[in-house]
Amino acid sequence: MISLKNLDFSYDNKNKILDNLNIDFGEQGQIIGIVGPNGSGKSTIFKNIVALEKPTSGFVQVDGVPIKYSKKGLFNLRSQIGMVFQNADHQIFFSNVSEDVSFVLKNLKYSKKQIGERLDWVFKELDMEDIRDRPVQYLSGGQKRRVAIAGVMVMKPKWLLLDEPTTGLDFDGIKRMKNLIKQLMKNGQRFIISSHDMNFMYDICDYFYVIKGGSLLGKGTKQVVFENQEIMTQAQLEIPFIVKLHRKFGTELFENEEELFNSQIKLR
Ligand SMILES: Nc1ncnc2c1ncn2[C@@H]1O[C@H](COP(=O)(O)OP(=O)(O)OP(=O)(O)O)[C@@H](O)[C@H]1O
């Protein structure tokens, strides 16, 4: 479990960006969503969790143990929690896919054989065997996103943090991202995801935290959060189309698109 304990954070010691956050990620489901308006502090929460930033006060705890910021502590953290940034270009450093994905393993002095096995595993898992030897510069945005995810997943972290995973992806890219997350979830991967794409988030997340102005505005399952008009308005969240259908036509509040399209909709 990843816990934020009385977490305050400021970039400049003047403006409070995160204000006394207390969140336990992990009990409520495998795919946790963080939603909220622009500038509410979602990415800053991620940066505090992966120790790219340090809380001004309070702390982050993983499985009951506060994060340690020593070299060893950070290594332990990175092998438990991987973060994929909004812009994949910020996370890809080598010109060739395999070279980039294997970088961290080489750095950790894995043997050639171990690296080969780990690469075979991650490329199969992410369905990217066809691009493993390609130059990164010729990849599409969706493929680059996969390379960034692979670069983090080679460490086999228990948690994957995805910041805006659908930005820049077309309809098919979003569908592939959704399928990938669902597939990895079946294999036990845990996620914390932040996105403004509410249809995407509604579809895949089990539980939501709503952040505004660095504070927790609400939390709950999709049925609880998206049915709460006050939270939706205050957090300026787009209403997912399944919720709109439910409100307008009285259809049941389907869990996801699949359930909706497999159902016999009866209008009231
Ligand atoms: N490196 C930084 N230095 C100073 N202020 C920053 C820095 N990064 C973010 N901020 C500020 O912190 C606040 C929270 O930003 P953050 O990126 O965490 O929000 P967010 O909820 O992820 O936003 P968005 O939805 O737009 O991605 C904003 O006011 C932002 O301007």
Coordinates of N, CA and C in Angstrom, one line a residue, residues 160-244:
L160 N 2.5 0.9 -11.0 CA 2.8 1.7 -12.1 C 2.0 3.0 -12.0
L161 N 2.7 4.1 -12.0 CA 2.0 5.4 -12.0 C 2.0 6.0 -13.4
L162 N 0.8 6.3 -13.9 CA 0.7 6.8 -15.3 C 0.1 8.2 -15.2
D163 N 0.9 9.1 -15.7 CA 0.4 10.5 -15.7 C -0.1 10.9 -17.1
E164 N -1.4 11.1 -17.3 CA -2.0 11.4 -18.6 C -1.6 10.4 -19.7
P165 N -1.9 9.1 -19.5 CA -1.5 8.1 -20.4 C -2.1 8.2 -21.8
T166 N -3.2 9.0 -22.0 CA -3.9 9.0 -23.3 C -3.6 10.3 -24.1
T167 N -2.8 11.2 -23.5 CA -2.6 12.5 -24.1 C -1.8 12.2 -25.5
G168 N -2.4 12.8 -26.5 CA -1.7 12.7 -27.8 C -2.0 11.4 -28.6
L169 N -2.8 10.5 -27.9 CA -3.2 9.3 -28.6 C -4.5 9.4 -29.4
D170 N -4.6 8.8 -30.5 CA -5.8 8.8 -31.3 C -6.8 7.7 -30.7
F171 N -7.9 7.6 -31.3 CA -9.0 6.7 -30.8 C -8.4 5.3 -30.6
D172 N -7.7 4.8 -31.7 CA -7.2 3.5 -31.6 C -6.1 3.3 -30.5
G173 N -5.3 4.4 -30.4 CA -4.2 4.4 -29.4 C -4.8 4.3 -28.0
I174 N -5.9 5.1 -27.8 CA -6.5 5.1 -26.5 C -7.1 3.6 -26.2
K175 N -7.7 3.1 -27.2 CA -8.2 1.7 -27.1 C -7.1 0.7 -26.7
R176 N -6.0 0.8 -27.4 CA -4.8 -0.1 -27.1 C -4.3 0.1 -25.7
M177 N -4.2 1.4 -25.3 CA -3.7 1.7 -24.0 C -4.7 1.1 -22.9
K178 N -6.0 1.2 -23.2 CA -7.0 0.7 -22.2 C -6.8 -0.8 -22.1
N179 N -6.7 -1.5 -23.3 CA -6.5 -2.9 -23.3 C -5.2 -3.4 -22.6
L180 N -4.2 -2.6 -22.8 CA -2.9 -2.9 -22.2 C -3.0 -2.9 -20.7
I181 N -3.6 -1.8 -20.2 CA -3.8 -1.6 -18.7 C -4.6 -2.8 -18.2
K182 N -5.7 -3.1 -18.9 CA -6.6 -4.2 -18.4 C -5.8 -5.6 -18.4
Q183 N -5.0 -5.8 -19.4 CA -4.2 -7.0 -19.6 C -3.2 -7.1 -18.4
L184 N -2.5 -6.0 -18.2 CA -1.5 -6.0 -17.1 C -2.2 -6.2 -15.7
M185 N -3.4 -5.6 -15.6 CA -4.1 -5.7 -14.4 C -4.4 -7.2 -14.1
K186 N -4.8 -7.9 -15.1 CA -5.1 -9.3 -14.9 C -3.9 -10.1 -14.4
N187 N -2.7 -9.6 -14.8 CA -1.5 -10.3 -14.3 C -1.0 -9.7 -13.0
G188 N -1.9 -8.9 -12.3 CA -1.6 -8.5 -10.9 C -0.9 -7.1 -10.8
Q189 N -0.7 -6.4 -12.0 CA -0.1 -5.1 -11.9 C -1.1 -4.1 -11.2
R190 N -0.6 -3.3 -10.3 CA -1.4 -2.2 -9.7 C -1.1 -0.9 -10.3
F191 N -2.1 0.0 -10.4 CA -1.9 1.3 -11.1 C -2.5 2.4 -10.3
I192 N -1.8 3.6 -10.4 CA -2.4 4.8 -10.0 C -2.4 5.7 -11.3
I193 N -3.5 6.2 -11.8 CA -3.5 6.9 -13.0 C -4.2 8.3 -12.9
S194 N -3.6 9.2 -13.5 CA -4.2 10.6 -13.5 C -4.5 10.9 -15.0
S195 N -5.7 11.4 -15.2 CA -6.0 11.8 -16.6 C -7.2 12.8 -16.6
H196 N -7.3 13.6 -17.6 CA -8.4 14.5 -17.8 C -9.5 13.8 -18.7
D197 N -9.1 12.6 -19.2 CA -10.0 11.9 -20.1 C -11.0 11.1 -19.3
M198 N -12.1 11.7 -19.0 CA -13.0 11.1 -18.0 C -13.7 9.8 -18.5
N199 N -13.9 9.7 -19.9 CA -14.4 8.4 -20.4 C -13.5 7.3 -20.2
F200 N -12.2 7.6 -20.4 CA -11.1 6.6 -20.2 C -11.1 6.2 -18.7
M201 N -11.1 7.2 -17.9 CA -10.9 7.0 -16.4 C -12.1 6.2 -15.9
Y202 N -13.3 6.6 -16.3 CA -14.5 5.9 -15.8 C -14.4 4.5 -16.2
D203 N -14.0 4.2 -17.4 CA -13.9 2.8 -17.9 C -13.0 1.9 -17.1
I204 N -11.8 2.5 -16.8 CA -10.8 1.5 -16.3 C -10.6 1.6 -14.8
C205 N -10.9 2.7 -14.1 CA -10.5 2.8 -12.7 C -11.6 2.2 -11.7
D206 N -11.1 1.6 -10.7 CA -11.9 0.9 -9.7 C -12.4 2.0 -8.6
Y207 N -11.5 3.0 -8.4 CA -11.7 3.9 -7.3 C -11.1 5.2 -7.6
F208 N -11.7 6.3 -7.1 CA -11.2 7.6 -7.5 C -10.9 8.5 -6.3
Y209 N -9.8 9.3 -6.4 CA -9.6 10.4 -5.5 C -9.7 11.7 -6.3
V210 N -10.5 12.6 -5.8 CA -10.7 13.9 -6.5 C -9.9 15.0 -5.7
I211 N -9.0 15.6 -6.4 CA -8.2 16.6 -5.8 C -8.5 18.0 -6.3
K212 N -8.6 19.0 -5.4 CA -8.7 20.3 -5.9 C -7.9 21.2 -4.9
G213 N -7.1 22.1 -5.5 CA -6.3 23.0 -4.7 C -5.4 22.3 -3.8
G214 N -4.9 21.1 -4.2 CA -4.0 20.4 -3.3 C -4.7 19.7 -2.2
S215 N -6.0 19.7 -2.1 CA -6.7 19.0 -1.0 C -7.6 17.9 -1.6
L216 N -8.0 17.0 -0.7 CA -8.9 15.9 -1.2 C -10.3 16.5 -1.1
L217 N -11.0 16.5 -2.3 CA -12.4 17.0 -2.4 C -13.4 15.8 -2.2
G218 N -13.0 14.7 -2.6 CA -13.9 13.5 -2.5 C -13.2 12.3 -2.9
K219 N -13.8 11.1 -2.6 CA -13.2 9.8 -3.0 C -14.4 8.8 -3.0
G220 N -14.1 7.8 -3.8 CA -15.1 6.7 -3.8 C -15.1 6.0 -5.2
T221 N -16.0 5.0 -5.3 CA -16.1 4.3 -6.5 C -16.7 5.2 -7.6
K222 N -16.7 4.7 -8.8 CA -17.2 5.6 -9.9 C -18.7 5.9 -9.6
Q223 N -19.4 5.0 -9.1 CA -20.8 5.2 -8.8 C -21.0 6.4 -7.8
V224 N -20.1 6.4 -6.8 CA -20.2 7.4 -5.8 C -19.7 8.8 -6.3
V225 N -18.5 8.8 -7.0 CA -18.0 10.1 -7.4 C -18.7 10.7 -8.5
F226 N -19.0 9.9 -9.6 CA -19.6 10.5 -10.8 C -21.1 10.8 -10.6
E227 N -21.7 10.3 -9.6 CA -23.1 10.5 -9.3 C -23.2 11.8 -8.4
N228 N -22.1 12.2 -7.8 CA -22.1 13.3 -6.9 C -22.0 14.7 -7.7
Q229 N -23.1 15.3 -7.9 CA -23.1 16.6 -8.7 C -22.2 17.6 -8.1
E230 N -22.2 17.7 -6.8 CA -21.4 18.8 -6.1 C -19.9 18.6 -6.4
I231 N -19.4 17.3 -6.2 CA -18.0 17.0 -6.5 C -17.7 17.3 -8.0
M232 N -18.6 16.8 -8.9 CA -18.3 17.0 -10.3 C -18.2 18.4 -10.7
T233 N -19.1 19.3 -10.1 CA -19.1 20.7 -10.5 C -17.9 21.4 -9.9
Q234 N -17.6 21.1 -8.6 CA -16.5 21.8 -7.9 C -15.2 21.4 -8.6
A235 N -15.0 20.2 -9.0 CA -13.8 19.7 -9.6 C -13.7 20.0 -11.1
Q236 N -14.8 20.5 -11.6 CA -14.9 20.8 -13.1 C -14.6 19.6 -13.9
L237 N -15.2 18.5 -13.5 CA -14.9 17.2 -14.2 C -15.9 17.0 -15.4
E238 N -15.4 16.6 -16.5 CA -16.3 16.2 -17.6 C -17.1 15.0 -17.2
I239 N -18.4 15.0 -17.6 CA -19.2 13.9 -17.2 C -19.0 12.8 -18.3
P240 N -18.6 11.6 -17.9 CA -18.5 10.5 -18.8 C -19.8 10.2 -19.6
F241 N -19.7 9.7 -20.8 CA -20.9 9.6 -21.6 C -21.8 8.5 -21.0
I242 N -21.3 7.5 -20.3 CA -22.1 6.5 -19.6 C -23.0 7.1 -18.5
V243 N -22.4 8.1 -17.8 CA -23.1 8.8 -16.8 C -24.2 9.7 -17.4
K244 N -23.8 10.3 -18.6 CA -24.8 11.2 -19.2 C -26.0 10.4 -19.7

